Amino acid sequence: MILPNINSPQDVKALTKKQLPTLAKEIRKTILEVVGKNGGHLASNLGAVELTIALHRVFESPKDAIIFDVSHQSYTHKLLTGRYKDFKTIRQKDGISGFTRIAESEHDFFDAGHASTSISSAYGLLTSWDILKKEGKVVAVIGDGALTGGLAFEALSNAGQTNRNLIVILNDNQMSISKNTGAISEYLSKITMTKHYQRFRHFVDVVAKRVPFFSSILEKLIFRLRRGLKGLLFSNNLFSDLGFDYVGPLDGHNISGMEKVFRQVKELHRPVVVHVITKKGCGYSPAENDPATFHGIGPFSLSDGKVEKFNALSYTEAFCNALMEIAAKRSDIATITAAMSKGTGLSLFQHKYPERFFDVGIAEEHAVTFAGGLAAGGLIPIVAIYSTFLQRSIDQIIHDVALQKRHVVFCIDRAGAVPGDGETHQGVFDIALVRPIPNMTILSPSTAHDLALCLQWAIDNDKSTLIRYPKASCPSEHTVFSSKIELGRGVLVKAEDIAPTLINNLENVVDKNQTKAVTFEKQVLLVCTGGMFGEVLSAARNLIMKGVGADIYTLRFIKPLDTNYFATLVKEGGYNAVVFVEDGVKIGGVSEYLATFIDKPKKILAFGDEYMPSATREELLSLAHLSIEDITEAALSLL
């Protein structure tokens, strides 16, 4: 075994070329075993094994910075930088992150988890090093999918106008970037990497700058001459037009070939894009055949690739079912996703109504403004997106949807605690970010039945609406939820509906003959956002077992809120205390606002002023003091 003895990139450099295929094989085996158990990003990591080995054999990390876009393909990087022994803990509580993380290793320069940031970060780092006279190369590794994000193009446009040797590795899995055609293109790509050509080019650039008075004119003339020559000999190349040298395409699974080009690229004095072709899921046939499913995946069986599923209906599945039922009756429904059709539950809609399904790629800002345009034209667009990625499009929600009162429905998956993916993927900020926006309605369904009601309401009412729900199984109870939705009001679930059998067995609480109403010596109202209904339901049962009356008021509406109705409900309900349970941040959340309308002992349980690590949903809720036990104790402490 080679991999267990790799403690740093220096150990990778010491290997012979004959040992490299064995190392790559061991890395794939390790990734498969660990991801099969823990879940994680599989296809992207299997495709980047040889590329990462080549990078670490040529560059001098951490003297040189290797920056992975999104960093969901950094597992090989972790294994080659001293984290082999801890790799089995990836995405687990107190384990290593599934993304690059500054606190984890000196080889990780940025905390990453969202797409299209690498080129901007790399260019900023390189510029800082140049100004401070610090030696070192900076390499940004970006997948073609991340290039659909506008931030990547903004960075390319800016960095391409300088002489700084920013190295951009385009990891192309043959999904969206076309090859340059013709033998001349390939030949010139190789020619432009030779030391003689680059020395001559650098000499001409330096001389042109030193010519007094006419330096800027000469620079422009040389640039236009060079660009005109490329126009004659190359097929159109976006990167060249933006000011980058372009090399490729290269075989992303040929370590020796990549090493040779990377060593030449290190000698450049200008920004360069190296185009590398890889295969997502390489080495594991289920992932090769279905890279979308194996992009981000839960625990699965290595033998056949079958994924473990929720024991009960998930909120994502409930959304899909409700959407398909409505879409069968209406031809004005359109759906939009930002490269997450399977994750958001839109695959079935895509299959049945392809002309009304739009995958805009990793471009959340565009997705929202595009939705505003669809709404202006008469369609009802449903934007299905994860809460953590919604953060990127707040300005578009304000300017292009809410301000103009467009009838757009945002269906926000992964709201609240998100297991496994760590700090960058928690869905705890959407309430605080969207609630202050005028003309926005926010709904928070508690069950599958309630989600269907909320979706139908959002489609029937001409409002800018956001519906948020967690990555979790739906609570099975739904009969207590009224089919009538009243604007601004939640749903009151009484103790006798929560645990009727349990109450009948409590002799000191209820008349056995049921001739009078149920009464408790102490009563508490548990107020929760829909994503916490399952945990609050269990806490209410715990309290009833202890002889405490526990009703639940679930906030079907987070905005607008009928505060008079809520204050009256608390006052007339005879409650001794109120506990707020919110799967969002406390600062700017709905609980802080609602708490001002009541004059009772109260406590707010919500996510604190911190980022949450990788952990299971149950562990995350416990860390945030939002577990079933925490809710129960909070109520008892107030009483």
XYZ file of C-alpha atoms in Angstrom:
639
model
C 0.000 0.000 0.000
C 1.280 3.424 -1.007
C -1.459 5.770 0.204
C -1.088 5.134 3.976
C 2.524 6.343 3.700
C 1.629 9.624 2.001
C 1.833 12.328 4.663
C 2.552 15.360 2.472
C 2.919 16.395 -1.184
C 6.660 15.753 -0.853
C 5.894 12.056 -0.490
C 3.890 12.230 -3.725
C 6.818 13.825 -5.550
C 9.135 11.034 -4.362
C 7.080 8.326 -6.077
C 8.188 6.832 -9.381
C 5.986 7.126 -12.449
C 5.281 3.390 -12.239
C 3.832 3.832 -8.741
C 1.354 6.538 -9.740
C -1.359 4.284 -11.267
C -1.312 2.202 -8.073
C -1.665 5.359 -5.965
C -4.616 6.501 -8.081
C -6.273 3.111 -7.695
C -5.822 3.158 -3.900
C -7.231 6.688 -3.698
C -10.359 5.680 -5.632
C -10.825 2.622 -3.425
C -10.528 4.737 -0.267
C -12.944 7.394 -1.524
C -15.503 4.759 -2.520
C -15.331 2.973 0.834
C -15.642 6.136 2.917
C -18.303 7.855 0.827
C -20.232 4.600 0.660
C -20.424 4.710 4.445
C -20.616 8.454 5.185
C -22.142 9.865 2.017
C -20.546 12.764 0.192
C -19.535 14.002 -3.248
C -18.455 10.968 -5.232
C -18.498 11.430 -9.023
C -16.575 14.716 -9.008
C -13.877 13.301 -6.721
C -13.392 10.099 -8.690
C -12.919 12.197 -11.815
C -10.239 14.461 -10.315
C -7.817 11.852 -8.896
C -5.068 11.980 -11.550
C -5.442 15.739 -11.982
C -4.847 16.314 -8.267
C -1.860 13.945 -8.192
C -0.284 15.820 -11.120
C -0.872 19.190 -9.450
C 0.820 18.105 -6.234
C 3.779 16.599 -8.099
C 4.459 19.858 -9.943
C 3.474 22.623 -7.542
C 4.850 23.204 -4.034
C 1.824 23.312 -1.740
C 1.529 25.216 0.565
C 4.183 27.554 -0.869
C 2.055 27.408 -3.997
C -1.695 27.695 -3.467
C -4.050 25.167 -5.058
C -7.606 26.476 -4.785
C -10.513 24.180 -5.627
C -13.755 25.759 -6.810
C -16.673 24.599 -4.623
C -14.016 22.181 -3.281
C -16.410 19.253 -3.485
C -13.697 17.556 -5.593
C -10.916 18.008 -3.008
C -10.958 14.511 -1.426
C -7.771 13.443 -3.245
C -6.185 16.719 -2.168
C -7.025 15.881 1.444
C -5.589 12.373 1.130
C -2.314 13.732 -0.299
C -1.874 16.464 2.330
C -1.672 14.453 5.533
C -5.319 13.623 6.179
C -5.432 9.949 5.247
C -5.806 8.765 8.859
C -8.720 11.132 9.479
C -10.386 10.618 6.106
C -12.831 8.040 7.482
C -14.353 10.839 9.611
C -15.218 13.060 6.641
C -18.598 14.851 6.959
C -19.085 13.503 10.478
C -19.289 15.402 13.762
C -15.784 16.394 14.912
C -14.401 14.911 11.676
C -12.833 16.547 8.644
C -14.928 18.620 6.284
C -16.212 17.505 2.899
C -14.830 20.773 1.532
C -11.558 22.674 1.930
C -11.292 24.318 5.336
C -8.674 26.771 6.559
C -8.660 25.462 10.136
C -8.038 21.932 8.916
C -4.778 22.266 6.980
C -2.193 24.772 5.793
C -2.851 23.364 2.320
C -6.435 24.725 2.386
C -6.380 28.448 1.648
C -10.121 29.105 1.689
C -13.300 27.727 3.237
C -15.292 26.846 0.140
C -18.621 25.198 -0.569
C -20.369 27.402 -3.131
C -19.515 27.509 -6.830
C -17.674 30.004 -9.040
C -15.520 31.640 -6.329
C -12.090 30.108 -7.049
C -10.834 32.480 -9.741
C -11.745 35.603 -7.772
C -10.180 34.200 -4.599
C -7.075 33.035 -6.439
C -6.599 36.332 -8.239
C -6.939 38.256 -4.978
C -4.427 35.985 -3.253
C -1.941 36.242 -6.126
C -2.249 40.022 -6.272
C -1.582 40.253 -2.538
C 1.476 37.998 -2.811
C 2.846 40.047 -5.718
C 2.474 43.341 -3.848
C 4.079 41.879 -0.726
C 6.877 40.280 -2.820
C 5.966 36.784 -1.684
C 7.027 33.945 -3.941
C 4.571 31.277 -4.980
C 2.218 30.246 -7.730
C -1.565 30.348 -7.417
C -3.695 27.730 -9.154
C -7.499 27.826 -9.401
C -9.151 24.499 -10.245
C -12.651 25.093 -11.590
C -15.165 22.716 -13.161
C -17.032 23.654 -16.309
C -20.309 23.685 -14.397
C -19.015 26.473 -12.132
C -18.276 28.589 -15.202
C -22.022 29.108 -15.625
C -21.836 31.314 -12.549
C -21.379 34.982 -13.417
C -18.754 35.484 -10.708
C -16.335 33.242 -12.607
C -16.640 35.376 -15.742
C -16.249 38.592 -13.771
C -12.995 37.239 -12.354
C -11.728 36.013 -15.740
C -12.453 39.392 -17.291
C -10.552 41.198 -14.546
C -7.585 38.830 -14.211
C -7.069 38.509 -17.966
C -6.108 42.172 -18.285
C -2.971 41.787 -16.158
C 0.451 40.205 -16.492
C 0.097 38.167 -13.316
C 0.630 34.448 -13.797
C -2.745 33.269 -12.554
C -3.118 29.604 -13.497
C -6.673 28.409 -14.075
C -7.214 24.673 -14.482
C -10.493 24.043 -16.295
C -11.611 20.587 -15.193
C -13.952 19.769 -18.050
C -16.044 16.610 -17.727
C -17.313 16.952 -21.321
C -20.621 18.434 -20.266
C -20.571 22.049 -21.427
C -17.231 23.170 -22.859
C -16.442 22.250 -26.470
C -12.968 21.336 -27.683
C -11.028 23.578 -29.987
C -11.102 21.939 -33.407
C -8.266 21.198 -35.822
C -4.639 20.171 -35.659
C -3.372 23.766 -35.862
C -5.065 24.672 -32.587
C -3.476 21.754 -30.760
C -0.092 22.481 -32.320
C -0.129 26.175 -31.453
C -1.223 25.406 -27.904
C 1.941 23.358 -27.509
C 4.117 25.931 -29.281
C 2.950 28.785 -27.057
C 4.062 26.841 -23.985
C 7.718 26.580 -25.019
C 10.234 28.584 -23.007
C 11.651 30.233 -26.146
C 8.281 31.592 -27.202
C 7.440 32.860 -23.716
C 10.854 34.483 -23.220
C 10.527 36.264 -26.555
C 6.981 37.364 -25.741
C 8.000 38.592 -22.275
C 10.937 40.503 -23.800
C 8.694 42.272 -26.316
C 6.181 43.216 -23.592
C 8.913 44.640 -21.340
C 10.529 46.650 -24.152
C 7.178 48.065 -25.214
C 6.489 49.311 -21.705
C 9.838 51.090 -21.474
C 9.463 53.144 -24.649
C 8.720 56.683 -23.428
C 5.488 58.389 -24.460
C 4.486 55.608 -26.850
C 4.503 52.627 -24.469
C 0.724 52.434 -24.093
C 0.207 52.759 -27.865
C 2.761 50.010 -28.571
C 1.198 47.731 -25.961
C -2.216 48.126 -27.581
C -0.761 47.570 -31.056
C 1.048 44.396 -29.975
C -2.073 43.126 -28.208
C -4.203 43.709 -31.331
C -1.596 42.097 -33.581
C -1.419 39.031 -31.330
C -5.212 38.805 -31.116
C -5.541 39.158 -34.899
C -3.023 36.353 -35.433
C -4.990 34.115 -33.062
C -8.158 34.963 -34.933
C -6.617 33.670 -38.146
C -5.195 30.458 -36.707
C -7.465 29.512 -33.801
C -11.118 28.689 -33.659
C -12.937 31.162 -31.408
C -11.716 30.863 -27.826
C -13.388 32.732 -25.007
C -10.353 32.560 -22.735
C -8.008 34.028 -25.335
C -10.475 36.847 -25.930
C -10.437 37.590 -22.194
C -6.644 37.871 -22.203
C -5.599 34.381 -21.083
C -3.200 32.053 -22.807
C -5.005 28.818 -23.552
C -3.561 25.307 -23.392
C -5.402 22.130 -24.171
C -7.419 20.133 -24.168
C -5.375 17.619 -22.158
C -6.217 14.091 -21.002
C -7.159 14.586 -17.365
C -6.325 10.971 -16.513
C -2.786 11.067 -17.984
C -0.584 12.149 -15.085
C 2.661 12.375 -17.083
C 1.084 14.464 -19.816
C -0.406 16.919 -17.326
C 2.838 17.140 -15.353
C 4.747 18.159 -18.481
C 2.328 20.965 -19.311
C 2.032 22.153 -15.694
C 5.820 22.517 -15.478
C 5.798 24.668 -18.623
C 2.894 26.730 -17.332
C 4.856 27.565 -14.168
C 7.331 29.515 -16.323
C 4.750 31.878 -17.790
C 4.475 35.575 -16.991
C 0.818 35.921 -17.950
C -2.513 34.390 -16.942
C -3.238 31.010 -18.479
C -6.130 28.554 -18.729
C -5.235 24.869 -18.926
C -8.153 22.866 -20.317
C -8.258 19.328 -18.891
C -10.762 16.646 -19.940
C -11.875 14.264 -17.171
C -14.652 11.712 -16.693
C -16.975 12.162 -13.730
C -17.216 8.998 -11.643
C -14.119 7.551 -13.303
C -13.360 4.030 -12.070
C -16.810 3.212 -10.643
C -19.350 2.255 -13.288
C -22.550 3.284 -11.405
C -21.111 6.796 -10.988
C -19.824 6.912 -14.577
C -23.245 5.939 -15.901
C -25.199 8.286 -13.629
C -22.899 11.127 -12.477
C -25.829 13.364 -11.497
C -27.095 10.899 -8.881
C -23.564 10.269 -7.595
C -22.643 13.959 -7.456
C -23.743 14.440 -3.852
C -25.000 11.205 -2.380
C -25.954 9.632 0.919
C -24.591 6.281 2.128
C -24.841 3.631 -0.582
C -23.986 0.006 -1.340
C -20.624 -0.359 -3.103
C -21.664 -3.556 -4.835
C -24.563 -2.091 -6.814
C -24.587 1.640 -6.067
C -28.021 1.577 -4.459
C -28.615 4.540 -2.171
C -30.078 4.397 1.327
C -33.436 6.189 1.386
C -35.558 7.957 3.991
C -37.685 5.514 5.964
C -40.621 7.862 5.423
C -41.668 10.386 2.802
C -39.185 13.247 2.615
C -40.182 16.880 2.207
C -38.477 16.891 -1.214
C -40.614 13.950 -2.334
C -43.705 15.599 -0.867
C -42.955 18.739 -2.903
C -42.530 16.652 -6.063
C -45.845 14.861 -5.499
C -47.732 18.088 -4.830
C -46.169 19.836 -7.821
C -47.024 17.028 -10.241
C -50.630 16.948 -9.062
C -51.002 20.690 -9.649
C -49.052 20.682 -12.938
C -51.406 18.047 -14.390
C -54.243 20.576 -14.108
C -52.420 23.765 -15.135
C -50.398 24.529 -18.252
C -49.057 27.846 -16.954
C -46.678 26.274 -14.408
C -42.948 26.438 -15.208
C -40.065 25.227 -13.048
C -36.503 26.484 -12.731
C -33.475 24.894 -11.115
C -29.838 25.911 -10.836
C -28.215 22.583 -11.796
C -30.094 20.686 -9.081
C -33.035 18.979 -10.774
C -32.705 15.725 -8.840
C -31.793 17.289 -5.520
C -34.769 19.638 -5.576
C -37.255 17.008 -6.743
C -37.863 18.388 -10.246
C -36.702 15.346 -12.253
C -40.217 13.992 -12.751
C -41.508 17.395 -13.884
C -38.533 17.662 -16.252
C -39.377 14.287 -17.764
C -43.104 14.966 -18.190
C -43.057 18.670 -19.086
C -39.633 19.340 -20.670
C -40.833 22.451 -22.507
C -41.697 24.081 -19.168
C -38.603 22.954 -17.270
C -35.490 25.144 -17.194
C -32.078 24.243 -15.778
C -30.054 27.443 -15.918
C -26.862 25.896 -14.528
C -25.048 27.144 -11.448
C -26.474 30.641 -11.834
C -28.856 31.405 -8.998
C -28.980 35.134 -9.697
C -29.991 34.498 -13.292
C -32.525 31.883 -12.176
C -34.396 34.457 -10.086
C -34.359 37.263 -12.662
C -35.286 34.789 -15.398
C -38.224 33.725 -13.225
C -39.273 37.370 -12.965
C -39.281 37.548 -16.766
C -41.367 34.386 -17.066
C -43.859 35.826 -14.585
C -44.039 39.079 -16.539
C -44.996 37.035 -19.584
C -47.856 35.240 -17.868
C -46.351 31.997 -16.590
C -46.164 31.028 -12.917
C -42.520 30.094 -12.339
C -41.542 27.837 -9.464
C -37.891 28.283 -8.514
C -36.668 25.196 -6.669
C -33.410 25.909 -4.883
C -31.506 25.052 -1.706
C -31.645 27.566 1.112
C -27.867 27.952 1.232
C -27.737 28.844 -2.492
C -30.670 31.239 -2.203
C -28.250 33.546 -0.391
C -26.596 34.364 -3.713
C -29.750 35.836 -5.214
C -31.106 38.182 -2.541
C -30.629 41.288 -4.673
C -32.506 39.689 -7.563
C -35.360 38.674 -5.246
C -35.612 42.278 -4.050
C -35.134 44.067 -7.372
C -36.501 41.712 -10.022
C -39.305 39.924 -8.179
C -40.613 41.510 -4.962
C -40.277 45.166 -5.996
C -42.233 44.445 -9.183
C -44.736 42.182 -7.391
C -44.039 39.279 -9.711
C -45.945 36.056 -9.119
C -42.906 33.834 -8.505
C -42.966 30.887 -6.102
C -39.676 29.976 -4.429
C -39.594 26.418 -3.087
C -36.653 26.351 -0.706
C -35.311 22.909 0.108
C -32.681 22.185 2.799
C -33.959 24.977 5.067
C -32.739 24.721 8.642
C -30.237 22.081 9.751
C -28.489 20.338 6.846
C -26.642 17.108 7.664
C -23.144 16.327 6.421
C -22.125 19.339 4.354
C -20.994 21.595 7.194
C -20.645 25.344 7.590
C -21.208 26.413 3.997
C -24.468 24.552 3.464
C -26.664 25.249 6.502
C -30.062 26.666 5.571
C -30.467 28.892 8.606
C -30.283 32.393 7.092
C -33.220 32.511 4.667
C -35.814 33.782 7.170
C -33.608 36.633 8.381
C -32.610 37.536 4.804
C -36.021 37.410 3.120
C -38.419 38.451 5.908
C -37.526 42.187 5.711
C -38.236 42.301 1.950
C -41.521 44.138 1.133
C -44.136 42.258 -0.912
C -42.695 38.857 0.049
C -44.839 36.131 1.597
C -43.087 33.315 3.487
C -44.736 29.971 4.211
C -43.413 27.230 6.472
C -45.329 23.939 6.052
C -45.136 21.293 8.772
C -46.147 18.065 7.000
C -46.508 16.661 3.495
C -50.221 17.490 3.550
C -49.481 21.023 4.721
C -46.787 21.488 2.048
C -49.296 20.561 -0.656
C -51.775 23.083 0.775
C -49.130 25.823 0.880
C -47.957 25.156 -2.679
C -51.513 25.278 -3.998
C -52.135 28.528 -2.072
C -48.936 30.094 -3.453
C -49.918 29.214 -7.020
C -53.515 30.414 -6.609
C -52.556 33.743 -5.044
C -50.835 36.385 -7.155
C -47.968 37.032 -4.739
C -44.179 36.715 -4.545
C -44.000 33.711 -2.242
C -41.311 31.625 -0.589
C -42.031 28.152 0.837
C -39.294 26.675 3.030
C -38.864 23.073 4.218
C -36.020 20.931 5.617
C -33.977 17.964 4.445
C -35.861 15.501 6.613
C -38.694 13.017 6.703
C -42.188 14.462 6.965
C -44.087 13.887 10.233
C -46.945 11.491 9.562
C -49.608 13.478 11.451
C -51.657 15.675 9.150
C -55.337 15.171 9.923
C -55.280 18.000 12.461
C -54.226 20.503 9.808
C -57.078 22.552 8.456
C -57.361 22.707 4.682
C -58.369 26.327 5.032
C -55.416 28.702 4.871
C -55.918 32.104 6.481
C -53.365 34.766 5.600
C -50.932 35.419 8.434
C -52.202 32.647 10.688
C -50.621 29.405 11.767
C -52.170 26.147 12.925
C -52.999 25.385 16.553
C -52.604 21.703 17.457
C -54.139 20.925 20.850
C -52.721 18.472 23.375
C -55.703 16.135 23.000
C -54.936 15.872 19.254
C -51.213 15.347 19.888
C -51.548 12.404 22.272
C -55.175 11.337 22.810
C -54.358 7.824 24.002
C -51.681 9.100 26.341
C -54.025 11.671 27.879
C -56.708 9.046 28.476
C -54.203 7.115 30.572
C -53.358 10.088 32.788
C -55.888 9.722 35.632
C -54.897 12.947 37.323
C -55.448 14.944 34.166
C -58.694 13.902 32.578
C -62.140 12.633 33.569
C -62.326 8.968 32.532
C -65.884 9.437 31.265
C -64.759 12.369 29.040
C -67.673 14.427 30.381
C -65.582 17.558 30.762
C -62.730 19.223 28.933
C -59.151 18.175 29.438
C -57.421 20.361 32.018
C -53.785 20.554 33.123
C -52.315 22.278 36.148
C -49.623 23.823 33.960
C -49.845 24.585 30.262
C -47.232 25.647 27.736
C -47.509 26.773 24.121
C -44.782 25.556 21.765
C -44.493 27.922 18.785
C -42.452 26.533 15.898
C -41.493 26.960 12.274
C -42.708 24.076 10.126
C -39.324 22.427 9.771
C -39.201 21.815 13.532
C -42.696 20.377 13.848
C -41.466 16.781 14.158
C -39.149 17.557 17.058
C -41.696 19.839 18.744
C -44.344 17.122 18.429
C -42.093 14.677 20.305
C -41.277 17.303 22.951
C -44.999 17.985 23.445
C -45.604 14.292 24.087
C -42.768 14.281 26.617
C -44.386 17.184 28.441
C -47.825 15.556 28.428
C -46.296 12.438 29.974
C -45.025 14.687 32.762
C -48.509 16.096 33.314
C -47.887 19.365 31.509
C -50.386 20.533 28.934
C -48.552 21.232 25.680
C -50.216 22.776 22.627
C -48.356 23.545 19.406
C -48.792 26.637 17.258
C -46.956 25.971 14.017
C -46.149 29.026 11.937
C -47.652 28.244 8.567
C -46.995 31.909 7.767
C -43.705 33.514 8.720
C -44.686 36.636 6.805
C -47.181 38.259 6.983
C -48.135 37.534 10.584
C -51.504 38.119 12.169
C -49.976 39.327 15.435
C -53.315 40.309 16.984
C -54.623 36.789 16.452
C -51.435 35.333 17.946
C -51.462 37.607 21.007
C -55.139 36.814 21.638
C -54.501 33.079 21.248
C -51.742 33.188 23.894
C -53.752 35.369 26.268
C -56.976 33.388 26.093
C -55.343 29.965 25.942
C -54.410 30.030 29.608
C -50.759 29.284 28.926
C -48.229 29.702 31.709
C -45.294 29.992 29.325
C -44.360 30.099 25.623
C -41.359 28.405 23.965
C -40.375 29.495 20.457
C -38.560 26.899 18.316
C -37.119 28.177 15.032
C -34.844 26.401 12.520
C -33.211 29.670 11.537
C -30.848 32.132 13.158
C -32.167 33.901 16.225
C -30.844 37.292 15.115
C -33.397 38.687 12.674
C -35.591 35.635 13.009
C -39.356 35.469 13.356
C -39.304 34.334 17.002
C -37.685 37.506 18.297
C -40.370 39.534 16.560
C -43.326 37.450 17.766
C -42.049 37.356 21.328
C -42.591 41.114 21.644
C -46.372 40.643 21.368
C -46.832 38.499 24.455
C -46.497 39.146 28.179
C -45.740 35.651 29.439
C -42.593 33.809 30.551
C -40.926 32.891 27.248
C -37.821 31.404 25.745
C -36.461 31.416 22.188
C -34.654 28.354 20.828
C -32.951 29.085 17.506
C -29.572 28.864 15.814
C -26.971 31.100 17.414
C -24.470 33.584 16.038
C -22.115 30.923 14.701
C -21.580 28.551 11.788
C -22.593 24.933 12.285
C -20.145 22.094 11.492
C -20.593 18.789 9.675
C -22.888 16.495 11.651
C -26.168 14.605 11.412
C -29.437 16.520 11.693
C -29.908 15.246 15.242
C -26.366 16.291 16.217
C -26.785 19.735 14.657
C -30.034 20.342 16.538
C -28.395 19.223 19.747
C -25.431 21.565 19.192
C -27.872 24.428 18.634
C -29.944 23.435 21.717
C -32.910 22.602 19.505
C -33.185 18.887 20.236
C -36.323 17.209 21.593
C -34.708 17.132 25.026
C -33.747 20.826 24.814
C -37.303 21.822 23.893
C -38.726 19.756 26.735
C -36.283 21.208 29.279
C -36.889 24.770 28.083
C -40.623 24.398 28.738
C -40.119 22.817 32.148
C -37.621 25.487 33.200
C -40.143 28.242 32.446
C -42.796 26.483 34.530
